[in-house]
């Protein structure tokens, strides 16, 4: 059998045995139902086991589905995924340089809206401001969304804030932890960074061609996993909850939350989401300095407006800012 046919058969066999977990299916019956050789069935079951699926066999050689691996496989992400558009097309990789880079290439050739690119690890994960994103294999979720929103490009920064909100809500559903959004795009748990968002845009005046929203989530990292330069500021869901989290389940919940908020964002911008955003907003009421590639402004953060701008109360009055790196200033 050629590769593509094998992949299709493998998906079909997985679906067939998964429908009734722990029930045995004979090789003969599976081969008959899928019009292939018995040796093909044995071959694809072996492949599925190598991928990480737990499939048991009884004395007669019949197979039963036991458990799926917690791996970012397209079949797992889409299995019973309750979204209508986000994550309906999935590109899943073991390792890529950057999921944002792959997503950009796919967007340039017209991948459908809502396509996601995920990877178990990244060799050159991109962070904001030219930084690297630490992408520990099989511990985090490294994900990029491809979107074509019909919005003015100046509204695009709002998408980062919207994504941070969907992420904060997804994390909050797990445990009662102190979850904050540090404008514009960091998700903090108990004061440390658990996730970051990198939004990249292709646009002309008044028109967005595509938006890539890259999200890096530290899920099952142990504290000792983080390199020294971020060891004091980074955290993971596992480190805070003291137990591992099934990444597939987390990702599916996040995709549902994201789709819900994205639909609202497309209709009415951040306005209907603002109340929820402000509930998580770490900076409001704090004295901060905002660094915009060398230019620094100091003031008190008072609001996040409908376009996702941070409003600072400065000695020159209230000013909106749409980008920058914020540092919370200690009280004098
Ligand atoms: C930040 O600096 O806080 C943003 C980090 C964004 C990292 C994610 S991981 C998936 C996607 N692909 C990348 O190369 N970067 C983003």
Short mmCIF file of C-alpha atoms and ligand atoms in Angstrom, two decimals:
data_model
loop_
_atom_site.label_atom_id
_atom_site.label_comp_id
_atom_site.label_asym_id
_atom_site.label_seq_id
_atom_site.Cartn_x
_atom_site.Cartn_y
_atom_site.Cartn_z
CA UNK A 1 0.00 0.00 0.00
CA UNK A 2 1.22 3.51 -0.69
CA UNK A 3 1.70 5.95 2.16
CA UNK A 4 -1.42 8.01 1.64
CA UNK A 5 -3.66 4.93 1.49
CA UNK A 6 -2.00 3.63 4.66
CA UNK A 7 -2.66 6.90 6.47
CA UNK A 8 -6.31 6.79 5.44
CA UNK A 9 -6.60 3.15 6.52
CA UNK A 10 -4.89 3.93 9.80
CA UNK A 11 -7.39 6.77 10.48
CA UNK A 12 -10.28 4.46 9.61
CA UNK A 13 -9.09 1.58 11.80
CA UNK A 14 -8.45 3.96 14.67
CA UNK A 15 -11.95 5.41 14.34
CA UNK A 16 -13.49 1.92 14.10
CA UNK A 17 -11.85 0.48 17.22
CA UNK A 18 -12.16 3.73 19.13
CA UNK A 19 -15.91 3.87 18.72
CA UNK A 20 -16.18 1.06 21.28
CA UNK A 21 -13.17 1.19 23.60
CA UNK A 22 -12.06 -2.09 25.21
CA UNK A 23 -14.17 -4.13 22.78
CA UNK A 24 -12.24 -6.58 20.64
CA UNK A 25 -12.39 -6.50 16.83
CA UNK A 26 -11.03 -9.42 14.86
CA UNK A 27 -8.46 -8.76 12.15
CA UNK A 28 -10.67 -10.61 9.65
CA UNK A 29 -13.69 -8.41 10.38
CA UNK A 30 -11.63 -5.21 10.18
CA UNK A 31 -10.04 -6.31 6.88
CA UNK A 32 -13.45 -7.22 5.46
CA UNK A 33 -15.04 -3.94 6.57
CA UNK A 34 -12.20 -1.88 5.10
CA UNK A 35 -11.61 -4.01 2.01
CA UNK A 36 -7.94 -4.64 2.59
CA UNK A 37 -5.56 -7.47 3.44
CA UNK A 38 -5.31 -8.79 7.01
CA UNK A 39 -1.59 -7.95 6.88
CA UNK A 40 -2.54 -4.29 6.23
CA UNK A 41 -4.56 -4.26 9.47
CA UNK A 42 -1.68 -5.73 11.45
CA UNK A 43 0.65 -3.20 9.87
CA UNK A 44 -1.45 -0.12 10.66
CA UNK A 45 -2.16 -1.27 14.23
CA UNK A 46 1.57 -1.60 14.69
CA UNK A 47 2.03 1.93 13.33
CA UNK A 48 -0.64 3.26 15.69
CA UNK A 49 1.07 1.59 18.64
CA UNK A 50 4.40 3.08 17.61
CA UNK A 51 2.72 6.48 17.52
CA UNK A 52 1.63 5.99 21.14
CA UNK A 53 -1.88 4.53 20.97
CA UNK A 54 -2.55 1.80 23.48
CA UNK A 55 -4.17 -1.08 21.63
CA UNK A 56 -4.48 -4.45 23.29
CA UNK A 57 -4.81 -7.86 21.59
CA UNK A 58 -6.58 -10.92 22.91
CA UNK A 59 -5.49 -14.56 22.48
CA UNK A 60 -7.07 -14.73 19.04
CA UNK A 61 -5.21 -11.63 17.87
CA UNK A 62 -8.28 -9.38 17.91
CA UNK A 63 -7.64 -5.72 18.76
CA UNK A 64 -9.22 -3.35 21.27
CA UNK A 65 -8.65 0.38 21.70
CA UNK A 66 -7.42 1.23 25.21
CA UNK A 67 -6.11 4.80 25.26
CA UNK A 68 -4.88 7.64 23.09
CA UNK A 69 -1.52 9.32 23.71
CA UNK A 70 -1.39 12.91 24.91
CA UNK A 71 0.40 13.97 21.76
CA UNK A 72 -0.43 16.90 19.51
CA UNK A 73 -1.55 14.72 16.62
CA UNK A 74 -4.04 16.03 14.08
CA UNK A 75 -6.32 13.01 14.70
CA UNK A 76 -6.37 13.73 18.45
CA UNK A 77 -6.90 17.47 18.13
CA UNK A 78 -9.84 17.03 15.76
CA UNK A 79 -11.37 14.06 17.63
CA UNK A 80 -14.82 15.26 18.79
CA UNK A 81 -13.61 18.88 18.54
CA UNK A 82 -16.65 21.07 19.07
CA UNK A 83 -15.76 24.04 16.88
CA UNK A 84 -17.15 25.01 13.51
CA UNK A 85 -14.13 26.71 11.95
CA UNK A 86 -11.11 26.93 14.27
CA UNK A 87 -8.97 23.78 14.14
CA UNK A 88 -10.98 22.16 11.36
CA UNK A 89 -7.76 22.01 9.34
CA UNK A 90 -4.72 20.99 11.38
CA UNK A 91 -1.06 20.78 10.43
CA UNK A 92 0.71 18.90 13.22
CA UNK A 93 4.48 18.45 13.35
CA UNK A 94 6.97 16.79 15.64
CA UNK A 95 9.43 19.60 15.18
CA UNK A 96 9.49 22.80 13.14
CA UNK A 97 11.60 25.93 13.26
CA UNK A 98 8.57 28.02 14.17
CA UNK A 99 4.85 27.31 13.83
CA UNK A 100 4.37 31.00 12.95
CA UNK A 101 6.78 30.60 10.02
CA UNK A 102 4.93 27.50 8.76
CA UNK A 103 1.56 29.23 9.21
CA UNK A 104 2.79 32.27 7.26
CA UNK A 105 3.71 30.06 4.31
CA UNK A 106 0.32 28.34 4.47
CA UNK A 107 -1.54 31.66 4.67
CA UNK A 108 0.35 32.88 1.59
CA UNK A 109 -1.07 29.96 -0.40
CA UNK A 110 -4.58 30.48 0.96
CA UNK A 111 -5.00 27.91 3.76
CA UNK A 112 -8.58 28.07 5.07
CA UNK A 113 -9.48 30.48 7.84
CA UNK A 114 -9.11 28.83 11.24
CA UNK A 115 -6.33 26.48 10.11
CA UNK A 116 -3.96 25.75 12.97
CA UNK A 117 -0.32 24.69 12.95
CA UNK A 118 0.95 22.86 16.02
CA UNK A 119 4.28 21.34 16.93
CA UNK A 120 5.69 19.22 19.71
CA UNK A 121 8.83 21.32 19.61
CA UNK A 122 10.34 24.30 17.82
CA UNK A 123 13.99 24.80 17.00
CA UNK A 124 13.60 28.55 16.50
CA UNK A 125 10.42 29.45 18.37
CA UNK A 126 9.92 33.20 18.01
CA UNK A 127 9.05 35.44 20.92
CA UNK A 128 8.18 39.11 20.88
CA UNK A 129 10.86 41.75 20.31
CA UNK A 130 13.16 39.26 18.58
CA UNK A 131 13.37 36.97 21.58
CA UNK A 132 13.34 33.16 21.44
CA UNK A 133 10.44 31.12 22.81
CA UNK A 134 11.65 28.21 24.92
CA UNK A 135 9.93 25.21 23.30
CA UNK A 136 10.56 22.13 25.41
CA UNK A 137 9.57 19.03 23.39
CA UNK A 138 6.25 17.37 24.30
CA UNK A 139 5.74 19.57 27.35
CA UNK A 140 4.15 22.69 25.91
CA UNK A 141 1.70 23.65 23.22
CA UNK A 142 3.22 25.59 20.32
CA UNK A 143 0.41 26.74 18.12
CA UNK A 144 -0.39 29.22 15.35
CA UNK A 145 -3.80 30.30 14.04
CA UNK A 146 -4.33 31.45 10.45
CA UNK A 147 -7.02 34.11 10.23
CA UNK A 148 -8.36 36.50 7.59
CA UNK A 149 -10.39 38.94 9.67
CA UNK A 150 -12.29 41.65 7.82
CA UNK A 151 -10.98 44.40 10.08
CA UNK A 152 -8.93 47.53 9.76
CA UNK A 153 -5.25 46.68 10.44
CA UNK A 154 -5.21 49.20 13.30
CA UNK A 155 -7.66 46.93 15.14
CA UNK A 156 -5.34 43.90 14.80
CA UNK A 157 -3.56 44.38 18.17
CA UNK A 158 -6.95 43.69 19.73
CA UNK A 159 -6.62 40.12 18.46
CA UNK A 160 -3.67 39.54 20.82
CA UNK A 161 -5.70 40.76 23.75
CA UNK A 162 -8.68 38.64 22.66
CA UNK A 163 -6.42 35.59 22.43
CA UNK A 164 -5.01 36.27 25.89
CA UNK A 165 -8.57 36.43 27.20
CA UNK A 166 -9.54 33.06 25.66
CA UNK A 167 -6.37 31.59 27.12
CA UNK A 168 -6.93 33.08 30.57
CA UNK A 169 -10.50 31.70 30.61
CA UNK A 170 -9.25 28.26 29.56
CA UNK A 171 -6.65 28.20 32.33
CA UNK A 172 -9.13 29.55 34.88
CA UNK A 173 -11.51 26.64 34.21
CA UNK A 174 -8.87 24.22 35.56
CA UNK A 175 -8.20 25.49 39.03
CA UNK A 176 -8.69 28.53 41.18
CA UNK A 177 -5.36 30.19 40.50
CA UNK A 178 -4.39 33.83 40.27
CA UNK A 179 -4.53 34.32 36.48
CA UNK A 180 -3.66 37.64 34.93
CA UNK A 181 -3.25 39.12 31.49
CA UNK A 182 -0.21 41.32 31.34
CA UNK A 183 -0.95 43.65 28.44
CA UNK A 184 -0.66 43.12 25.59
CA UNK A 185 -0.20 39.41 25.45
CA UNK A 186 1.24 37.55 28.41
CA UNK A 187 -0.72 35.14 30.56
CA UNK A 188 0.55 35.00 34.10
CA UNK A 189 -0.25 32.43 36.76
CA UNK A 190 0.59 33.49 40.29
CA UNK A 191 2.69 36.33 38.88
CA UNK A 192 4.82 34.24 36.51
CA UNK A 193 4.55 33.91 32.75
CA UNK A 194 2.81 30.70 31.61
CA UNK A 195 2.01 31.69 28.03
CA UNK A 196 2.90 34.25 25.40
CA UNK A 197 1.31 35.42 22.18
CA UNK A 198 3.01 36.67 19.03
CA UNK A 199 0.69 38.21 16.46
CA UNK A 200 2.12 38.74 12.97
CA UNK A 201 0.28 40.58 10.28
CA UNK A 202 0.29 41.05 6.53
CA UNK A 203 -1.74 44.09 5.55
CA UNK A 204 -2.07 47.16 3.39
CA UNK A 205 -3.77 50.42 4.29
CA UNK A 206 -7.29 49.59 5.44
CA UNK A 207 -7.06 45.87 4.65
CA UNK A 208 -5.69 42.81 6.43
CA UNK A 209 -4.35 40.08 4.14
CA UNK A 210 -3.83 37.57 6.92
CA UNK A 211 -3.04 37.38 10.61
CA UNK A 212 -0.95 34.71 12.27
CA UNK A 213 -1.51 34.41 15.99
CA UNK A 214 1.22 32.34 17.59
CA UNK A 215 0.64 31.02 21.08
CA UNK A 216 3.21 29.32 23.28
CA UNK A 217 1.83 27.66 26.42
CA UNK A 218 3.95 26.12 29.14
CA UNK A 219 1.81 23.15 30.14
CA UNK A 220 3.70 20.25 31.66
CA UNK A 221 7.11 21.80 32.28
CA UNK A 222 8.72 21.16 35.64
CA UNK A 223 10.31 24.18 37.27
CA UNK A 224 13.74 22.64 36.71
CA UNK A 225 13.10 22.54 32.93
CA UNK A 226 13.30 26.29 32.43
CA UNK A 227 16.71 27.71 31.43
CA UNK A 228 18.34 30.00 34.03
CA UNK A 229 17.48 33.23 32.20
CA UNK A 230 13.72 32.64 32.62
CA UNK A 231 13.71 30.31 35.64
CA UNK A 232 12.53 33.07 38.01
CA UNK A 233 9.88 34.57 35.74
CA UNK A 234 8.40 31.56 33.91
CA UNK A 235 5.98 28.93 35.10
CA UNK A 236 3.73 26.20 33.73
CA UNK A 237 0.26 24.89 34.46
CA UNK A 238 1.76 21.78 35.98
CA UNK A 239 4.15 23.73 38.20
CA UNK A 240 1.25 25.80 39.58
CA UNK A 241 -1.38 23.05 39.78
CA UNK A 242 1.06 20.42 41.05
CA UNK A 243 -0.29 17.91 38.57
CA UNK A 244 0.09 17.24 34.86
CA UNK A 245 -2.50 18.48 32.41
CA UNK A 246 -3.68 16.59 29.32
CA UNK A 247 -2.54 18.88 26.52
CA UNK A 248 -5.09 17.64 23.99
CA UNK A 249 -7.95 18.40 26.35
CA UNK A 250 -6.49 21.82 27.16
CA UNK A 251 -5.96 22.62 23.48
CA UNK A 252 -9.51 21.61 22.52
CA UNK A 253 -10.97 23.77 25.30
CA UNK A 254 -8.79 26.66 24.19
CA UNK A 255 -9.85 26.30 20.54
CA UNK A 256 -13.51 26.43 21.58
CA UNK A 257 -12.94 29.52 23.76
CA UNK A 258 -10.90 31.14 20.99
CA UNK A 259 -13.58 30.55 18.35
CA UNK A 260 -16.27 31.95 20.61
CA UNK A 261 -14.32 35.15 21.32
CA UNK A 262 -13.08 35.49 17.74
CA UNK A 263 -16.65 35.49 16.41
CA UNK A 264 -17.58 38.23 18.87
CA UNK A 265 -14.41 40.16 18.05
CA UNK A 266 -15.17 40.06 14.33
CA UNK A 267 -18.66 41.40 14.91
CA UNK A 268 -17.99 44.11 17.46
CA UNK A 269 -14.25 44.31 18.25
CA UNK A 270 -13.08 44.15 21.84
CA UNK A 271 -16.09 46.05 23.18
CA UNK A 272 -18.15 43.01 24.28
CA UNK A 273 -15.02 41.36 25.73
CA UNK A 274 -13.66 44.35 27.62
CA UNK A 275 -15.32 43.67 30.94
CA UNK A 276 -13.85 40.17 31.06
CA UNK A 277 -10.45 41.44 29.93
CA UNK A 278 -10.34 44.06 32.65
CA UNK A 279 -11.08 41.38 35.25
CA UNK A 280 -7.76 39.73 34.37
CA UNK A 281 -5.80 42.90 33.63
CA UNK A 282 -2.63 42.86 35.71
CA UNK A 283 -1.58 46.44 35.06
CA UNK A 284 -4.66 48.50 35.82
CA UNK A 285 -4.03 50.95 38.62
CA UNK A 286 -0.28 50.25 38.59
CA UNK A 287 2.58 52.65 37.91
CA UNK A 288 4.34 51.33 34.83
CA UNK A 289 7.00 52.21 32.34
CA UNK A 290 6.35 51.36 28.71
CA UNK A 291 9.31 50.78 26.46
CA UNK A 292 8.67 51.27 22.74
CA UNK A 293 11.92 50.30 21.08
CA UNK A 294 14.01 52.79 22.97
CA UNK A 295 11.38 55.44 23.80
CA UNK A 296 10.12 55.07 27.36
CA UNK A 297 6.93 56.52 28.80
CA UNK A 298 6.00 56.38 32.46
CA UNK A 299 2.50 56.61 33.84
CA UNK A 300 -0.35 54.86 35.57
CA UNK A 301 -2.20 52.19 33.59
CA UNK A 302 -5.88 53.14 33.76
CA UNK A 303 -7.66 51.17 31.04
CA UNK A 304 -7.55 48.97 27.95
CA UNK A 305 -9.71 50.53 25.24
CA UNK A 306 -11.91 48.94 22.57
CA UNK A 307 -8.97 48.69 20.16
CA UNK A 308 -6.80 46.89 22.70
CA UNK A 309 -4.68 49.96 23.45
CA UNK A 310 -3.28 50.43 26.92
CA UNK A 311 -4.34 53.81 28.30
CA UNK A 312 -1.69 55.46 30.41
CA UNK A 313 -2.23 58.45 32.63
CA UNK A 314 0.98 60.40 32.02
CA UNK A 315 2.08 63.87 33.13
CA UNK A 316 0.91 65.01 29.64
CA UNK A 317 -2.55 63.48 30.12
CA UNK A 318 -4.27 60.26 29.07
CA UNK A 319 -2.62 58.49 26.13
CA UNK A 320 -3.38 55.22 24.28
CA UNK A 321 -0.48 52.92 23.36
CA UNK A 322 -0.82 50.01 20.96
CA UNK A 323 2.50 48.23 21.55
CA UNK A 324 5.48 48.08 23.85
CA UNK A 325 7.08 46.27 26.72
CA UNK A 326 5.63 47.08 30.13
CA UNK A 327 7.46 47.02 33.43
CA UNK A 328 5.56 47.49 36.65
CA UNK A 329 7.32 50.08 38.77
CA UNK A 330 7.83 49.44 42.43
CA UNK A 331 6.16 51.92 44.80
CA UNK A 332 8.66 54.55 45.98
C1 LIG B 1 6.18 36.15 23.67
O1 LIG B 1 7.29 36.63 23.47
O2 LIG B 1 5.65 36.19 24.78
C2 LIG B 1 5.42 35.50 22.53
C3 LIG B 1 5.76 34.05 22.42
C4 LIG B 1 5.04 33.34 21.31
C5 LIG B 1 5.54 31.92 21.13
C6 LIG B 1 4.72 31.14 20.17
S1 LIG B 1 5.09 29.43 20.22
C7 LIG B 1 4.12 29.15 18.81
C8 LIG B 1 4.32 30.32 17.88
N1 LIG B 1 5.44 30.07 17.01
C9 LIG B 1 6.46 30.87 17.27
O3 LIG B 1 7.56 30.83 16.67
N2 LIG B 1 6.15 31.72 18.25
C10 LIG B 1 4.80 31.52 18.71
#
